[in-house]
PDB file of C-alpha atoms in Angstrom:
ATOM      1  CA  UNK L   1     -23.205 -27.215   5.454  1.00  0.00           C
ATOM      2  CA  UNK L   2     -22.037 -23.814   6.578  1.00  0.00           C
ATOM      3  CA  UNK L   3     -20.538 -21.723   3.812  1.00  0.00           C
ATOM      4  CA  UNK L   4     -17.693 -19.333   4.558  1.00  0.00           C
ATOM      5  CA  UNK L   5     -17.474 -16.115   2.580  1.00  0.00           C
ATOM      6  CA  UNK L   6     -14.120 -14.387   2.509  1.00  0.00           C
ATOM      7  CA  UNK L   7     -13.725 -10.822   1.342  1.00  0.00           C
ATOM      8  CA  UNK L   8     -10.970  -8.261   1.076  1.00  0.00           C
ATOM      9  CA  UNK L   9      -7.899  -8.810   3.166  1.00  0.00           C
ATOM     10  CA  UNK L  10      -9.215 -12.038   4.715  1.00  0.00           C
ATOM     11  CA  UNK L  11      -9.293 -13.559   1.218  1.00  0.00           C
ATOM     12  CA  UNK L  12      -5.765 -12.319   0.551  1.00  0.00           C
ATOM     13  CA  UNK L  13      -4.527 -13.860   3.777  1.00  0.00           C
ATOM     14  CA  UNK L  14      -6.291 -17.129   2.935  1.00  0.00           C
ATOM     15  CA  UNK L  15      -4.738 -17.136  -0.536  1.00  0.00           C
ATOM     16  CA  UNK L  16      -1.312 -16.593   1.028  1.00  0.00           C
ATOM     17  CA  UNK L  17      -1.670 -19.462   3.482  1.00  0.00           C
ATOM     18  CA  UNK L  18      -3.534 -17.681   6.314  1.00  0.00           C
ATOM     19  CA  UNK L  19      -0.459 -15.713   7.268  1.00  0.00           C
ATOM     20  CA  UNK L  20       1.639 -12.955   5.889  1.00  0.00           C
ATOM     21  CA  UNK L  21       5.058 -14.158   4.915  1.00  0.00           C
ATOM     22  CA  UNK L  22       8.125 -12.741   3.303  1.00  0.00           C
ATOM     23  CA  UNK L  23       8.584 -14.236  -0.132  1.00  0.00           C
ATOM     24  CA  UNK L  24      11.916 -15.141  -1.679  1.00  0.00           C
ATOM     25  CA  UNK L  25      11.996 -11.690  -3.290  1.00  0.00           C
ATOM     26  CA  UNK L  26      11.704  -9.799  -0.002  1.00  0.00           C
ATOM     27  CA  UNK L  27       8.048  -8.771  -0.125  1.00  0.00           C
ATOM     28  CA  UNK L  28       5.077  -9.620   2.099  1.00  0.00           C
ATOM     29  CA  UNK L  29       2.714 -11.156  -0.470  1.00  0.00           C
ATOM     30  CA  UNK L  30      -0.528 -10.381   1.350  1.00  0.00           C
ATOM     31  CA  UNK L  31       0.320  -6.701   1.868  1.00  0.00           C
ATOM     32  CA  UNK L  32       1.561  -6.408  -1.739  1.00  0.00           C
ATOM     33  CA  UNK L  33      -1.765  -7.816  -2.978  1.00  0.00           C
ATOM     34  CA  UNK L  34      -3.678  -5.485  -0.666  1.00  0.00           C
ATOM     35  CA  UNK L  35      -1.856  -2.575  -2.283  1.00  0.00           C
ATOM     36  CA  UNK L  36      -2.883  -3.709  -5.759  1.00  0.00           C
ATOM     37  CA  UNK L  37      -6.509  -4.307  -4.787  1.00  0.00           C
ATOM     38  CA  UNK L  38      -9.335  -1.818  -4.801  1.00  0.00           C
ATOM     39  CA  UNK L  39     -10.143  -2.813  -1.220  1.00  0.00           C
ATOM     40  CA  UNK L  40      -9.837   0.037   1.261  1.00  0.00           C
ATOM     41  CA  UNK L  41      -6.863  -0.690   3.509  1.00  0.00           C
ATOM     42  CA  UNK L  42      -7.581   1.776   6.308  1.00  0.00           C
ATOM     43  CA  UNK L  43      -8.737  -0.874   8.758  1.00  0.00           C
ATOM     44  CA  UNK L  44      -5.573  -2.937   8.451  1.00  0.00           C
ATOM     45  CA  UNK L  45      -2.557  -2.612  10.675  1.00  0.00           C
ATOM     46  CA  UNK L  46       0.887  -2.003   9.298  1.00  0.00           C
ATOM     47  CA  UNK L  47       3.292  -3.024  12.024  1.00  0.00           C
ATOM     48  CA  UNK L  48       6.567  -3.681  10.234  1.00  0.00           C
ATOM     49  CA  UNK L  49       8.561  -1.867   7.574  1.00  0.00           C
ATOM     50  CA  UNK L  50       8.233  -4.994   5.423  1.00  0.00           C
ATOM     51  CA  UNK L  51       4.422  -4.699   5.506  1.00  0.00           C
ATOM     52  CA  UNK L  52       4.602  -0.977   4.714  1.00  0.00           C
ATOM     53  CA  UNK L  53       7.077  -1.438   1.858  1.00  0.00           C
ATOM     54  CA  UNK L  54       5.049  -4.337   0.472  1.00  0.00           C
ATOM     55  CA  UNK L  55       1.829  -2.311   0.525  1.00  0.00           C
ATOM     56  CA  UNK L  56       3.400   0.776  -1.093  1.00  0.00           C
ATOM     57  CA  UNK L  57       5.065  -1.425  -3.720  1.00  0.00           C
ATOM     58  CA  UNK L  58       1.699  -2.996  -4.504  1.00  0.00           C
ATOM     59  CA  UNK L  59       0.007   0.404  -4.766  1.00  0.00           C
ATOM     60  CA  UNK L  60       2.818   1.699  -6.960  1.00  0.00           C
ATOM     61  CA  UNK L  61       2.674  -1.341  -9.246  1.00  0.00           C
ATOM     62  CA  UNK L  62      -0.984  -0.593  -9.949  1.00  0.00           C
ATOM     63  CA  UNK L  63      -1.113   3.212  -9.814  1.00  0.00           C
ATOM     64  CA  UNK L  64       2.328   4.382 -10.946  1.00  0.00           C
ATOM     65  CA  UNK L  65       2.336   7.581 -12.954  1.00  0.00           C
ATOM     66  CA  UNK L  66       5.123   7.145 -15.546  1.00  0.00           C
ATOM     67  CA  UNK L  67       4.598  10.606 -17.054  1.00  0.00           C
ATOM     68  CA  UNK L  68       5.764  12.202 -13.812  1.00  0.00           C
ATOM     69  CA  UNK L  69       8.257   9.564 -12.615  1.00  0.00           C
ATOM     70  CA  UNK L  70      11.989   9.824 -13.223  1.00  0.00           C
ATOM     71  CA  UNK L  71      15.137   8.228 -11.801  1.00  0.00           C
ATOM     72  CA  UNK L  72      14.715   9.795  -8.366  1.00  0.00           C
ATOM     73  CA  UNK L  73      11.158  11.170  -8.087  1.00  0.00           C
ATOM     74  CA  UNK L  74       8.365   8.603  -8.100  1.00  0.00           C
ATOM     75  CA  UNK L  75       4.697   9.374  -8.718  1.00  0.00           C
ATOM     76  CA  UNK L  76       1.388   7.575  -8.155  1.00  0.00           C
ATOM     77  CA  UNK L  77      -2.014   8.645  -9.471  1.00  0.00           C
ATOM     78  CA  UNK L  78      -5.036   7.162  -7.702  1.00  0.00           C
ATOM     79  CA  UNK L  79      -8.538   7.798  -9.041  1.00  0.00           C
ATOM     80  CA  UNK L  80     -11.457   7.828  -6.599  1.00  0.00           C
ATOM     81  CA  UNK L  81      -9.321   6.402  -3.819  1.00  0.00           C
ATOM     82  CA  UNK L  82      -8.396   9.233  -1.487  1.00  0.00           C
ATOM     83  CA  UNK L  83      -8.550   6.932   1.548  1.00  0.00           C
ATOM     84  CA  UNK L  84      -5.843   4.720   0.022  1.00  0.00           C
ATOM     85  CA  UNK L  85      -3.829   7.833  -0.914  1.00  0.00           C
ATOM     86  CA  UNK L  86      -3.984   9.040   2.707  1.00  0.00           C
ATOM     87  CA  UNK L  87      -2.711   5.663   3.933  1.00  0.00           C
ATOM     88  CA  UNK L  88       0.131   5.846   1.392  1.00  0.00           C
ATOM     89  CA  UNK L  89       1.131   9.313   2.578  1.00  0.00           C
ATOM     90  CA  UNK L  90       1.192   8.149   6.198  1.00  0.00           C
ATOM     91  CA  UNK L  91       3.257   5.061   5.369  1.00  0.00           C
ATOM     92  CA  UNK L  92       5.674   6.958   3.109  1.00  0.00           C
ATOM     93  CA  UNK L  93       6.337   9.383   5.978  1.00  0.00           C
ATOM     94  CA  UNK L  94       6.827   6.525   8.440  1.00  0.00           C
ATOM     95  CA  UNK L  95       9.305   4.872   6.063  1.00  0.00           C
ATOM     96  CA  UNK L  96      11.316   8.106   5.798  1.00  0.00           C
ATOM     97  CA  UNK L  97      10.615   9.033   2.170  1.00  0.00           C
ATOM     98  CA  UNK L  98      11.457  12.626   1.248  1.00  0.00           C
ATOM     99  CA  UNK L  99      10.237  15.415  -1.043  1.00  0.00           C
ATOM    100  CA  UNK L 100       6.660  14.240  -0.673  1.00  0.00           C
ATOM    101  CA  UNK L 101       3.948  16.172  -2.450  1.00  0.00           C
ATOM    102  CA  UNK L 102       0.238  15.382  -2.376  1.00  0.00           C
ATOM    103  CA  UNK L 103      -2.123  16.914  -4.938  1.00  0.00           C
ATOM    104  CA  UNK L 104      -5.872  16.338  -4.893  1.00  0.00           C
ATOM    105  CA  UNK L 105      -8.025  17.106  -7.928  1.00  0.00           C
ATOM    106  CA  UNK L 106     -11.774  17.241  -7.392  1.00  0.00           C
ATOM    107  CA  UNK L 107     -13.633  16.539 -10.610  1.00  0.00           C
ATOM    108  CA  UNK L 108     -17.267  16.418 -11.616  1.00  0.00           C
ATOM    109  CA  UNK L 109     -17.261  12.659 -12.155  1.00  0.00           C
ATOM    110  CA  UNK L 110     -14.164  11.479 -10.327  1.00  0.00           C
ATOM    111  CA  UNK L 111     -11.453  12.633  -7.966  1.00  0.00           C
ATOM    112  CA  UNK L 112      -7.733  12.071  -8.464  1.00  0.00           C
ATOM    113  CA  UNK L 113      -4.991  11.936  -5.847  1.00  0.00           C
ATOM    114  CA  UNK L 114      -1.401  12.356  -7.031  1.00  0.00           C
ATOM    115  CA  UNK L 115       1.524  11.545  -4.753  1.00  0.00           C
ATOM    116  CA  UNK L 116       5.120  12.436  -5.603  1.00  0.00           C
ATOM    117  CA  UNK L 117       7.976  11.172  -3.405  1.00  0.00           C
ATOM    118  CA  UNK L 118      11.608  10.165  -3.302  1.00  0.00           C
ATOM    119  CA  UNK L 119      11.676   6.625  -1.902  1.00  0.00           C
ATOM    120  CA  UNK L 120      14.096   5.234   0.631  1.00  0.00           C
ATOM    121  CA  UNK L 121      16.749   2.854  -0.675  1.00  0.00           C
ATOM    122  CA  UNK L 122      14.812  -0.228   0.488  1.00  0.00           C
ATOM    123  CA  UNK L 123      11.524   0.977  -0.993  1.00  0.00           C
ATOM    124  CA  UNK L 124      13.171   1.978  -4.283  1.00  0.00           C
ATOM    125  CA  UNK L 125      14.732  -1.474  -4.564  1.00  0.00           C
ATOM    126  CA  UNK L 126      11.359  -3.214  -4.173  1.00  0.00           C
ATOM    127  CA  UNK L 127       9.463  -0.837  -6.452  1.00  0.00           C
ATOM    128  CA  UNK L 128      12.068  -1.195  -9.185  1.00  0.00           C
ATOM    129  CA  UNK L 129      12.030  -4.966  -8.784  1.00  0.00           C
ATOM    130  CA  UNK L 130       8.238  -5.186  -9.094  1.00  0.00           C
ATOM    131  CA  UNK L 131       7.560  -2.711 -11.889  1.00  0.00           C
ATOM    132  CA  UNK L 132       8.690  -2.691 -15.477  1.00  0.00           C
ATOM    133  CA  UNK L 133       8.756   1.100 -15.698  1.00  0.00           C
ATOM    134  CA  UNK L 134      12.385   1.441 -14.567  1.00  0.00           C
TER     135      UNK L 134
END
């Protein structure tokens, strides 16, 4: 019997029914889960705003930085994940977020990427819906 091994995004797609779908709460479940995972997302395509918003919402739900987040400015702190931070920056720009700031701290044992941004109305709605910080 041939055994199939699923990893990363393929496993997420399988868990979500082999397709990405919009849930009843307006999020693409597979892209949300990809954002919360430690899997590097750089090889995946983000074609729609829904996929981009879902991914950023997933990243934010895992890496939000409440010490530097307020009612308008949002902040994420990603440790040892600069590739994911770079994807976030690209997607935030594509979505039209403003006042973006990227700070990279190189440490002896780990690196930290901090991203500050003001989200669009649609992104803010999803982030607020999926995090308990607000």
